[in-house]
Coordinates of C-alpha atoms (C1' of nucleotides) in Angstrom, one line a residue:
Chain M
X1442 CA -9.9 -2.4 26.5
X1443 CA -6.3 -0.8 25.6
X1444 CA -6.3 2.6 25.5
X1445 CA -3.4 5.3 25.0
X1446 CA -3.1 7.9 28.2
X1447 CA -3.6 11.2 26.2
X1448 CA -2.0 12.9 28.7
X1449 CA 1.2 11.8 28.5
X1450 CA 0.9 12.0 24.9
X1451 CA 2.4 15.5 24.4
X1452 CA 5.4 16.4 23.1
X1453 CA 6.8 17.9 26.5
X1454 CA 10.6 18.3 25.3
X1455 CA 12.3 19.1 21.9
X1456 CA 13.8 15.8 22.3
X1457 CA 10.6 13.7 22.3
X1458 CA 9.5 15.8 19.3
X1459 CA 12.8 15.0 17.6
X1460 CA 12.0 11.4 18.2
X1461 CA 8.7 11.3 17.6
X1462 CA 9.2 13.0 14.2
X1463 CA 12.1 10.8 12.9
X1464 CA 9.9 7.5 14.6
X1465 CA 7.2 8.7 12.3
X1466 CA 9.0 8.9 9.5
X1467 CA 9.9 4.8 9.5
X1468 CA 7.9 2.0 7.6
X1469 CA 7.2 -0.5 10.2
X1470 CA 10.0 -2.7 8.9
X1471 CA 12.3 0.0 9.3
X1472 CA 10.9 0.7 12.6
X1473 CA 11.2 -3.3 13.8
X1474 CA 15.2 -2.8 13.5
X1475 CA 15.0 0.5 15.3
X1476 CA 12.6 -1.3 18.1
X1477 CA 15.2 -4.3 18.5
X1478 CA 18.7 -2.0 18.1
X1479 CA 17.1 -0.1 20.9
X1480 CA 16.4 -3.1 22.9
X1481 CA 19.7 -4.0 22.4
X1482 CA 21.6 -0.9 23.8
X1483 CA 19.4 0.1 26.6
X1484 CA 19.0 -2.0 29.7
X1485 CA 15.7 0.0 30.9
X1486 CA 13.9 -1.3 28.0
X1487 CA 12.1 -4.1 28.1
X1488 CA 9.4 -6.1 25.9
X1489 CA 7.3 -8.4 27.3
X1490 CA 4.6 -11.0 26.2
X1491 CA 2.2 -10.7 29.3
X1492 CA 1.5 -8.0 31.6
X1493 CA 1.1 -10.0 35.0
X1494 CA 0.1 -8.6 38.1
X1495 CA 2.3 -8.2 40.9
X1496 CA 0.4 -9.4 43.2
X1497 CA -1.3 -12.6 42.2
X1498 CA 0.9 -13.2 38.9
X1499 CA -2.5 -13.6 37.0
X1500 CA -2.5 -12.1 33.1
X1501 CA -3.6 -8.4 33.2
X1502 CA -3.8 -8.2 29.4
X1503 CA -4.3 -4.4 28.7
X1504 CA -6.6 -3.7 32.3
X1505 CA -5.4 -1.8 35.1
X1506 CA -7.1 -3.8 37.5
X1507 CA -6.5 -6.8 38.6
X1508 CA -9.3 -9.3 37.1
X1509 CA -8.6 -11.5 39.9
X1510 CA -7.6 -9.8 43.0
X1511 CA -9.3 -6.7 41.8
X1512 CA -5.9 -4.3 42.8
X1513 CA -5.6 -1.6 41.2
X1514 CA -2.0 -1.9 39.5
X1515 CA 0.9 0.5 40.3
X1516 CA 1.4 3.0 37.3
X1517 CA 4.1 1.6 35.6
X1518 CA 4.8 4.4 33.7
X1519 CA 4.9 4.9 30.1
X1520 CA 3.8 1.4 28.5
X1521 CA 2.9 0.5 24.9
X1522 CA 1.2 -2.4 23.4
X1523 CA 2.7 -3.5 20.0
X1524 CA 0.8 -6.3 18.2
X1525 CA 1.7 -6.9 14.7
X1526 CA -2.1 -7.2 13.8
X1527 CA -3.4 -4.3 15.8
X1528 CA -7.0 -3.5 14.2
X1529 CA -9.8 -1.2 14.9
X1530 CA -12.7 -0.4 13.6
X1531 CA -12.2 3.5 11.0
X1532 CA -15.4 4.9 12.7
X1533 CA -15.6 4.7 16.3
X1534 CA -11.8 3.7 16.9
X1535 CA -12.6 1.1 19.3
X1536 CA -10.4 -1.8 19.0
X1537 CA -11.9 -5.7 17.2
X1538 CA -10.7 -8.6 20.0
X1539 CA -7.6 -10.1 19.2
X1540 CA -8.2 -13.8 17.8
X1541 CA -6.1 -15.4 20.3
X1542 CA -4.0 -17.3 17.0
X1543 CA -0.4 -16.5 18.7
X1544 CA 1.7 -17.1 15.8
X1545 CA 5.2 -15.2 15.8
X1546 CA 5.6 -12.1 13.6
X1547 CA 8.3 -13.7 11.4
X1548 CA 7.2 -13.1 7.7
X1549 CA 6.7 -16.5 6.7
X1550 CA 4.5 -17.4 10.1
X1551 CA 3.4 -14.3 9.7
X1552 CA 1.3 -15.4 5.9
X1553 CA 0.2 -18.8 7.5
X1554 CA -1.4 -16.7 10.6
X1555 CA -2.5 -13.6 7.7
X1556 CA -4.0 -17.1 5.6
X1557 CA -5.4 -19.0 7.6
X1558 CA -7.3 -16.0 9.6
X1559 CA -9.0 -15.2 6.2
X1560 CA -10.0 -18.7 6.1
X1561 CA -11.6 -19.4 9.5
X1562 CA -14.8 -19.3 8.8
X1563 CA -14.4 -21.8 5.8
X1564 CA -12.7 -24.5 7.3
X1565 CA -13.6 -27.2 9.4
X1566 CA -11.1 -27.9 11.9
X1567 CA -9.1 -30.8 10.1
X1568 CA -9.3 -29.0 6.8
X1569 CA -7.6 -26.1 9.3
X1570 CA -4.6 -28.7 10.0
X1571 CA -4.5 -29.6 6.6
X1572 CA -4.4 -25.2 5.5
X1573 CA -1.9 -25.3 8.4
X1574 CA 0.4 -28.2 6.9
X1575 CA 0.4 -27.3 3.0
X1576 CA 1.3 -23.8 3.9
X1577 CA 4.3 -24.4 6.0
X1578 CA 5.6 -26.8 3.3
X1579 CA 5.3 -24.0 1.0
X1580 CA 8.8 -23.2 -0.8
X1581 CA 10.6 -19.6 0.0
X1582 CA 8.4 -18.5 -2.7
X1583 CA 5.0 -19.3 -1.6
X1584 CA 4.9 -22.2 -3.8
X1585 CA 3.6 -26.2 -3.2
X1586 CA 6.9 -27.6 -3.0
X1587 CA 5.4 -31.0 -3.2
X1588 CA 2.7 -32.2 -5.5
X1589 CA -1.2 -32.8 -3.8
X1590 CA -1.0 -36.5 -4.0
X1591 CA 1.7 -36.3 -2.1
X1592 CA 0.7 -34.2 0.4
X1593 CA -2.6 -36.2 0.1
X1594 CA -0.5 -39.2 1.4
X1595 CA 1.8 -37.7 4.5
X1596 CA -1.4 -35.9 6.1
X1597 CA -3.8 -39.0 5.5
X1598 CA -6.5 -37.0 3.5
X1599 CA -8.2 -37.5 -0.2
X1600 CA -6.5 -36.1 -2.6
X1601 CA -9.6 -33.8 -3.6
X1602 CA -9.9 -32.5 -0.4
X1603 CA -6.4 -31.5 -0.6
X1604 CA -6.6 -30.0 -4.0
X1605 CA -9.5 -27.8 -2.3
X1606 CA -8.0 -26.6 0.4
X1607 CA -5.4 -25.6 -1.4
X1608 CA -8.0 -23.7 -4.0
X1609 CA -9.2 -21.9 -1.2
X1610 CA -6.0 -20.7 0.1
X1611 CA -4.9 -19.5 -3.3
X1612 CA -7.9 -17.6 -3.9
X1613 CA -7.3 -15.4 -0.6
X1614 CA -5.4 -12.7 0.5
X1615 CA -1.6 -12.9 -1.1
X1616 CA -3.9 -14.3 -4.1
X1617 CA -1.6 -17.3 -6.0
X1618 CA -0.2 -18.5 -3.1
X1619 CA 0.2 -22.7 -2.9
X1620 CA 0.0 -22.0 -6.8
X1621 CA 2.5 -24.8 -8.8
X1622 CA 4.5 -22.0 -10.1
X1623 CA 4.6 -18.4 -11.1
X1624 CA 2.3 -19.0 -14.3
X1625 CA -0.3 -21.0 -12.0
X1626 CA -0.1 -18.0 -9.8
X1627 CA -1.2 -15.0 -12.3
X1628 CA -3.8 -17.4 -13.8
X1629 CA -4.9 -17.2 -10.3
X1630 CA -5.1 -13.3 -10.3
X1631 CA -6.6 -13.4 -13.3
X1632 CA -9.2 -15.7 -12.5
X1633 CA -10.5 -13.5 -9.7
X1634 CA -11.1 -10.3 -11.9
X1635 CA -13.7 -9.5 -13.8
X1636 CA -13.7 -10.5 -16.9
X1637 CA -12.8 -8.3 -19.7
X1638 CA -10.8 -8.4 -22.8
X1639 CA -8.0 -7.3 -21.3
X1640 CA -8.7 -10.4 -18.8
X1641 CA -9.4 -12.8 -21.8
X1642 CA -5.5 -11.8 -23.9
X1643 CA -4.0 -11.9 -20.8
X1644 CA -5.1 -15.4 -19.6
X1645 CA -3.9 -16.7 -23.5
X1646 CA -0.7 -15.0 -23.0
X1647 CA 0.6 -16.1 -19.7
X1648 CA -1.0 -19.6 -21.0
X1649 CA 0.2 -20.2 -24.2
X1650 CA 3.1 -18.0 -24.7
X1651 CA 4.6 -17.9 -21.1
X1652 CA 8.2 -18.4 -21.9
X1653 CA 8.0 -15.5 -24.8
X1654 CA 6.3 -13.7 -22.3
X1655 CA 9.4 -13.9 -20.2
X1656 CA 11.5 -13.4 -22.9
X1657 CA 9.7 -10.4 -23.9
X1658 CA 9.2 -11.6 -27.5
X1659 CA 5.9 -9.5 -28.0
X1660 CA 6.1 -9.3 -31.8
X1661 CA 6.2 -13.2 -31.8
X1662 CA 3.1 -13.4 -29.4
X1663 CA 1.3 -11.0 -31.1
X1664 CA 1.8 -12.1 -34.7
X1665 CA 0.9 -16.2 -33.1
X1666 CA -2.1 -14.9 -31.6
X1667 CA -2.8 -12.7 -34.2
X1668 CA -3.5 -9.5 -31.9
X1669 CA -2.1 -5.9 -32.5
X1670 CA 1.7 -5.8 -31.0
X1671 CA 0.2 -2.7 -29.9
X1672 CA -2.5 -4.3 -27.9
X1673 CA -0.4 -6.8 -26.7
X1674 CA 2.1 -4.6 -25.1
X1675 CA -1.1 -2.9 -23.3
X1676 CA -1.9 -6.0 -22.4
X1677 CA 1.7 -7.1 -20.8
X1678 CA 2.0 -4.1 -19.1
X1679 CA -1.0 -4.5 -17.5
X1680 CA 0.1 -7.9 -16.1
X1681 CA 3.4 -6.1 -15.1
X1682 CA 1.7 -3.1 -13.4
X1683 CA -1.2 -5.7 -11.4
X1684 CA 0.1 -8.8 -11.6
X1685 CA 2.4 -10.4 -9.5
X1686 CA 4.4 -13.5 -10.2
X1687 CA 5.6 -14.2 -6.7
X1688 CA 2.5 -13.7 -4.3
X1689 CA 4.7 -14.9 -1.0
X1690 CA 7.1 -11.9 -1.7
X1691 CA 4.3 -9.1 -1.0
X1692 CA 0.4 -8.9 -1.6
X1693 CA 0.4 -7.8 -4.8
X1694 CA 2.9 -5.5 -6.7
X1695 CA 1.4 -2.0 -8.1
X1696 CA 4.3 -1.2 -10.9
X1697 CA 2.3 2.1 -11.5
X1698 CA 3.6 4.1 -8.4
X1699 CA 7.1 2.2 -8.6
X1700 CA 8.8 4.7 -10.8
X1701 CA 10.6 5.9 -8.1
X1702 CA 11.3 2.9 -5.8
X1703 CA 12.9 -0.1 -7.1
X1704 CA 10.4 -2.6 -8.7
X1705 CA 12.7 -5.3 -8.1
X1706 CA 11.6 -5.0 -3.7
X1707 CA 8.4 -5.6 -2.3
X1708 CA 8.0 -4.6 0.9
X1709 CA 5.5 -5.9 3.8
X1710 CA 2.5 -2.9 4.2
X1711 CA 2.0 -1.1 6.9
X1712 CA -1.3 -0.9 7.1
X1713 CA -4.3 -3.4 5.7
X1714 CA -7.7 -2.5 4.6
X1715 CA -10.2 -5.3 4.2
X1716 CA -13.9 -6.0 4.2
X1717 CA -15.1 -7.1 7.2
X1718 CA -14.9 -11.1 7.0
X1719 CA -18.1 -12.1 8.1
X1720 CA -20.0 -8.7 6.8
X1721 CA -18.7 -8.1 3.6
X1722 CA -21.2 -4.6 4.0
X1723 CA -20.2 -4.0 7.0
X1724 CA -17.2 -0.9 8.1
X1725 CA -13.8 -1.7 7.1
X1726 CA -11.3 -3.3 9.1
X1727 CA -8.0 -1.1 9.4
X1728 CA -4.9 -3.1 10.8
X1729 CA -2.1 -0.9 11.2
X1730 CA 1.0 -3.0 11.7
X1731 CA 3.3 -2.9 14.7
X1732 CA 6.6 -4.0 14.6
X1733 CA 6.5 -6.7 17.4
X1734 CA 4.3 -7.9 19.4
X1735 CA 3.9 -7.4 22.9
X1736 CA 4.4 -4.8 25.6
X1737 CA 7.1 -2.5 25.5
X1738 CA 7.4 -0.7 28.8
X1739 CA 10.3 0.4 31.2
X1740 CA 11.8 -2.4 33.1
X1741 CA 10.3 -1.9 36.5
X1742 CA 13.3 -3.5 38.0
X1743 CA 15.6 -1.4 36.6
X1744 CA 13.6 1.6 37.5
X1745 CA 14.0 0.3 41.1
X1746 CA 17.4 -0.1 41.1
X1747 CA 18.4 3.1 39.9
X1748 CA 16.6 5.1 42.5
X1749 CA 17.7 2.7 45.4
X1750 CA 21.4 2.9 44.0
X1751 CA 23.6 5.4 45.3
X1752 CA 24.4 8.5 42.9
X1753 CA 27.6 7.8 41.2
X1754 CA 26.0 5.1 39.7
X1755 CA 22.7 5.4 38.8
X1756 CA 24.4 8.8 36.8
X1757 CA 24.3 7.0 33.9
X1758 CA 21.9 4.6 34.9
X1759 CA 19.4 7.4 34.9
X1760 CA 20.2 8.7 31.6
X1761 CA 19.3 5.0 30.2
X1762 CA 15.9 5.5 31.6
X1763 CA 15.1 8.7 30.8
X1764 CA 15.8 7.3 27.1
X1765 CA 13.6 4.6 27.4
X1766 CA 10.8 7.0 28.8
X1767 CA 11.3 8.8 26.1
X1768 CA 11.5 6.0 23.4
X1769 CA 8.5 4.3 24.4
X1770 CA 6.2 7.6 24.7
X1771 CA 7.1 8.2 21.1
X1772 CA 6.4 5.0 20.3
X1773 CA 2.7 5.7 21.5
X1774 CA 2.9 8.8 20.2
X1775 CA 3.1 7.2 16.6
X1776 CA 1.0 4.8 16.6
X1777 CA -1.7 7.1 18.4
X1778 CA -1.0 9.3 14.9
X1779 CA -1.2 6.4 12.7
X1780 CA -4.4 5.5 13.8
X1781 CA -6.0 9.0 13.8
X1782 CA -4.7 9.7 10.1
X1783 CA -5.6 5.9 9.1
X1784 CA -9.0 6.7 10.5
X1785 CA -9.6 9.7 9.0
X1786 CA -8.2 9.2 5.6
X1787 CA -10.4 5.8 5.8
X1788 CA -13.2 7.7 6.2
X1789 CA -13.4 10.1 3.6
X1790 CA -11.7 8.0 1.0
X1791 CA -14.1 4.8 1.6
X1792 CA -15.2 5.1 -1.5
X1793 CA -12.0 5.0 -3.2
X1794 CA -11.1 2.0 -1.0
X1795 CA -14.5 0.2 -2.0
X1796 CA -14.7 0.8 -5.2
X1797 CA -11.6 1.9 -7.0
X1798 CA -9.3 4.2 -8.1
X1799 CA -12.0 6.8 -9.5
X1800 CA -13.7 8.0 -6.7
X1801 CA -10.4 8.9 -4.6
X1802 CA -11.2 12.1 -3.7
X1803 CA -8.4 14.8 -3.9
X1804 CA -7.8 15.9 -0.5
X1805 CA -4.2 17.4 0.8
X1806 CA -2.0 16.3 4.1
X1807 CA -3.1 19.5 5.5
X1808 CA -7.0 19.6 6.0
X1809 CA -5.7 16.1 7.2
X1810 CA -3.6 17.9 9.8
X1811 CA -6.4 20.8 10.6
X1812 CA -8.9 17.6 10.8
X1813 CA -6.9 15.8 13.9
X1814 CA -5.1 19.1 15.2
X1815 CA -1.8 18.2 14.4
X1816 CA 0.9 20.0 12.1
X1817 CA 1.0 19.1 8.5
X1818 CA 4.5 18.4 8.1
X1819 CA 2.9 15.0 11.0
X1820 CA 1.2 14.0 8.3
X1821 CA 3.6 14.1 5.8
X1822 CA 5.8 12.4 7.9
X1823 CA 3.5 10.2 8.8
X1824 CA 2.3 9.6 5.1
X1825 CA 5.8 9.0 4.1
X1826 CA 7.6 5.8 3.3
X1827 CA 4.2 3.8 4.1
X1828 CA 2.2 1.2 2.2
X1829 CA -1.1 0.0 2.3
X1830 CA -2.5 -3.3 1.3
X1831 CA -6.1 -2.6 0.2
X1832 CA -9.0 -5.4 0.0
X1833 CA -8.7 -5.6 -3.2
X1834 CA -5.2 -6.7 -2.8
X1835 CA -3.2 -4.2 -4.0
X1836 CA -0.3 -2.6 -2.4
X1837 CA 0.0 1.0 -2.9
X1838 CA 2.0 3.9 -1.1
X1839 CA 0.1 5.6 1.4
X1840 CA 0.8 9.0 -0.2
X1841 CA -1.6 7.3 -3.3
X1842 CA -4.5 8.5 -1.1
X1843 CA -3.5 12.3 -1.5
X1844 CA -3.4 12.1 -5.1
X1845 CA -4.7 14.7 -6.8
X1846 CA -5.0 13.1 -10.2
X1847 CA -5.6 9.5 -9.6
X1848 CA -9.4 9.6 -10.5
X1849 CA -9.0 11.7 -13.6
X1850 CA -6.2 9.1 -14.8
X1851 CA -9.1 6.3 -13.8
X1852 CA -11.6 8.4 -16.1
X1853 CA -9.0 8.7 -19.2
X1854 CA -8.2 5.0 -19.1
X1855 CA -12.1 4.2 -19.1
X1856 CA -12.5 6.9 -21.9
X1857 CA -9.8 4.9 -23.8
X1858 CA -10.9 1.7 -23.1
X1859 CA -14.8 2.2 -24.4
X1860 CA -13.7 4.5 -27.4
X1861 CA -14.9 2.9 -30.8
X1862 CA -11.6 4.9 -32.8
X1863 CA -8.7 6.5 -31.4
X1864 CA -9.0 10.0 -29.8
X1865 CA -6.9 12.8 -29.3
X1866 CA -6.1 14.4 -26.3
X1867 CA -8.0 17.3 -27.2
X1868 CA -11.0 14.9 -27.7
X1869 CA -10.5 13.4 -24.6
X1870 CA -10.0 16.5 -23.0
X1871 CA -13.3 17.5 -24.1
X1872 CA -15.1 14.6 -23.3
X1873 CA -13.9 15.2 -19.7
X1874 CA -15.4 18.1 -19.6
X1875 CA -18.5 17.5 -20.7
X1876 CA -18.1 15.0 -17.0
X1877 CA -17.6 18.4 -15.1
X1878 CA -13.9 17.9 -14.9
X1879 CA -11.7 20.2 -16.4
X1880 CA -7.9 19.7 -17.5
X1881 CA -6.1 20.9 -20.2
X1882 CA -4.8 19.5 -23.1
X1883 CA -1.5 19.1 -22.0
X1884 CA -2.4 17.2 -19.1
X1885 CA -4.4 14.9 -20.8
X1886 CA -1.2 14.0 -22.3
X1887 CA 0.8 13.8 -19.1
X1888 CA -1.4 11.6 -17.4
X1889 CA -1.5 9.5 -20.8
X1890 CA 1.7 9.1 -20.3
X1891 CA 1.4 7.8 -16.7
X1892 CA -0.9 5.4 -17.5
X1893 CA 1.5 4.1 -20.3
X1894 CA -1.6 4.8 -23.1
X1895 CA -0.2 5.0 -26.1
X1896 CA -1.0 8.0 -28.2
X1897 CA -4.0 8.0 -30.7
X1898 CA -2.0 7.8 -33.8
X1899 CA -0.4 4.5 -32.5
X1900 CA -3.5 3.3 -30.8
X1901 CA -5.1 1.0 -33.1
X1902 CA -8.7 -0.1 -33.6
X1903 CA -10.4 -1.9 -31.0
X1904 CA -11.0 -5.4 -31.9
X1905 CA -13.4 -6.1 -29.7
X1906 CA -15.1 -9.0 -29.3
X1907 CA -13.2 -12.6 -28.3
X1908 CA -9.0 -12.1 -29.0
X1909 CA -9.3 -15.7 -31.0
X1910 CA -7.3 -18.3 -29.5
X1911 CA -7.0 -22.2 -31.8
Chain V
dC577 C1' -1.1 21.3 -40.7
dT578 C1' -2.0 18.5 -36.5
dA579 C1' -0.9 15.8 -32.5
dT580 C1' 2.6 15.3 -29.2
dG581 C1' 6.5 15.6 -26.2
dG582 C1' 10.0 18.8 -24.0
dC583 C1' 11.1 22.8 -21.3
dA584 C1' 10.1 26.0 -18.2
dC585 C1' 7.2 28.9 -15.3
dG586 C1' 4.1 30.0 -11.3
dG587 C1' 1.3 28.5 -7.9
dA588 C1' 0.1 25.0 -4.6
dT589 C1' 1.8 21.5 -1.4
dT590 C1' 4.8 19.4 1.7
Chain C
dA497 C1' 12.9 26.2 1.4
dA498 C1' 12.2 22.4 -1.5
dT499 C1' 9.2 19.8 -4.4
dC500 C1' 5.3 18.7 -7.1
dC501 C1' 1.9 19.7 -10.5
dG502 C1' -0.9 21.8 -14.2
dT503 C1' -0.3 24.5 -18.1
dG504 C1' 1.3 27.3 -22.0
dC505 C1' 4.5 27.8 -25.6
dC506 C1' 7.4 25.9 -29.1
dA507 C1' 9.9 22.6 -31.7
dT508 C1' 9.3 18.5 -34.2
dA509 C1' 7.5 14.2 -36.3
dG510 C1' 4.3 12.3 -39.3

DNA sequence: CTATGGCACGGATT
DNA sequence: AATCCGTGCCATAG
């Protein structure tokens, strides 16, 4: 099994720990144009699919002996192996096999393969030609671009067993994928969350009043449904904040934490959280995403031809290679960091990852840091510009795991949700307290705020019970 | 007069 | 050193 050589791990010149700090800094997308530019430049670099021994030209995968001719193989220096699903198990760190699926890491072959490895166990293995053939007709968009009786007809299968096929695909991962459209696709979402009266006006909303809804005309929806505008701006903002329209363009979209980037991009996460597939008790399954797939290394070639060369030449030659040493040791170096901090933070915060926002538990990038022995400003660096796609499908920044105030918020909303008339902030403040959690006033507010809760004077009465709907 | 939001300060975090 | 966060004080809206 693969396994990084801590040895050569070290930060042995200022330059490598240049490197390895800016490297960290990158979102794995960033980091896939930094992996190909440097391909492109240096010579010394190269990225291969198979690691073959030299002597027998059988596949090594990640061994360094020869399965076949049992040779030990010549160190070929620094080496590392990039697999855009590269998972491993939070605990123990060993690695899960690879499924041998092969599929390019291009985004759109890159959903079929993230699809249709949610839905192995499922599907029988026409029904997996079938998955395979209504999801590369999909649109740009993640949409059926052709109706199920036609797809029914070109792939010589009943229409219902289309129609379920494609059920089951939009009920995984990107959730409203192979939906007929945008609306089809958040009644999707909807569908899978419990249900709630939030739930309940939402699904007559995006129903009944979708174009209003894009129109923002909430004062008509709410007067037609006859629902507080108040509530029904709670309501759409909800949808806004954890629903998302176009499922092929990211999992789904938090708006919450998007203050600060643009709401407009969704970007591909860098790591993935989910249940174990065939365990749903079982640990976790961590996938932190490399940028390519295969094995980056120093061109052995090249590294023989610069030594054998005479010196004139190789000057520059050599100064190529050193870079590429360089390059691909900081590579390792962070992904070995990624996986330590994912490991770590996935342990303490399993809870939070399980079972929701409230029992994140505050915790700071630097007992992080003490925790693996590195130095805090790693983590942060590490932390930075990163996104996480978490099993219950949303997509939040990785820094969302070092919030200090994401449980409290969790507790105000619940307060709000279950109060029978409007309360303060003092009110809530206090009932807080009486949970063992104490916050000011003022803060109650803030997070309020955060959580776009409306204050108590504008809140209006809970109408509980079913938002009628003719 | 009460509930809130703005501003600013100090301590913690990055 | 720069930034973020919780809080207190104060002005203001209702």
């Amino acid at each position: 099994m693969f396994q990084i050589q801590d040895q050569s791990l070290r930060p042995l010149t200022t330059a490598h720990l240049a490197q390895t700090m800016s490297l960290l800094n990158l979102s794995n997308t960033e980091l896939h144009e930094k992996v190909i530019s440097e391909l492109a430049e240096n010579p010394a670099l190269e990225l291969i699919e198979e690691r073959v021994c030299p002597l027998c030209n059988r596949k090594l995968g990640s061994s360094v002996v020869c399965p076949v001719c049992s040779r030990k193989v010549p160190d070929e220096g620094p080496i590392v192996f990039m697999s855009p699903r590269d998972s491993y198990h939070p605990r123990t760190g060993s690695r899960y096999e690879q499924e041998d699926l092969d599929l390019e890491p291009t985004a759109p072959e890159n959903l079929t393969a993230h699809v249709l490895q949610q839905l192995a166990s499922d599907l029988e293995a026409d029904d997996r030609q079938l998955a395979y053939y209504i999801l590369s007709s999909l649109d740009d968009d993640g949409f059926l671009a052709d109706p199920p009786a036609l797809i029914a007809r070109a792939t010589r299968k009943t229409l219902s067993s289309v129609n379920e096929v494609i059920r089951l695909i939009s009920r995984v991962d990107p959730v409203g994928l192979a939906a007929s459209g945008p609306r089809d696709a958040l009644l999707i979402q909807l569908e899978l969350m419990p249900p709630c009266e939030t739930r309940t006006i939402a699904e007559s909303i995006i129903k009944d009043y979708f174009k209003e809804l894009g129109r923002k005309e909430y004062e008509k929806i709410a007067a037609d449904m006859a629902v507080g505008s108040a509530q029904i701006r709670r309501v759409v903002t909800f949808i806004q904040d954890n629903l998302n329209p176009y499922p092929a363009r990211a999992f789904w979209g938090s708006g919450r934490h998007q203050q600060t980037a643009d709401p407009n991009v969704f970007h591909n996460p860098d790591v993935v959280i989910r249940k174990n597939q065939n365990d749903p008790e079982g640990p976790l399954t961590v996938e932190i995403f490399a940028p390519i797939s295969g094995w980056l290394r120093v061109n052995p070639l090249f590294r023989k031809a610069v030594t054998s060369s005479d010196e004139q030449a190789s000057e520059a030659w050599n100064k190529h290679l050193e870079k590429a040493t360089l390059f691909v040791k900081c590579i390792q170096q962070r992904s070995n960091t990624m996986q330590q901090l994912m490991s770590t933070l996935v342990r303490m915060q399993e809870r939070f990852i399980l079972k929701g926002d409230r029992h994140l538990i505050p915790i700071t990038r630097a007992q992080i840091a003490d925790e693996i022995g590195v130095h805090e400003s790693t983590i942060s660096r590490a932390v930075a510009n990163k996104s996480v796609a978490l099993p219950d499908g949303r997509m939040v920044p990785l820094s969302l795991f070092f919030d200090r105030s994401l449980a409290i918020r969790d507790r105000i909303k619940e307060i709000v949700r279950n109060e029978s008339k409007p309360l303060t902030d003092e009110e809530i403040s206090e009932e807080l307290h009486n949970d063992g959690i104490k916050v000011a006033r003022r803060t109650v507010a803030k997070y309020r705020t955060i959580e776009g809760i409306l204050p108590a004077r504008l809140r209006q009465q809970k109408q509980d019970r079913a938002p009628l709907k003719a």
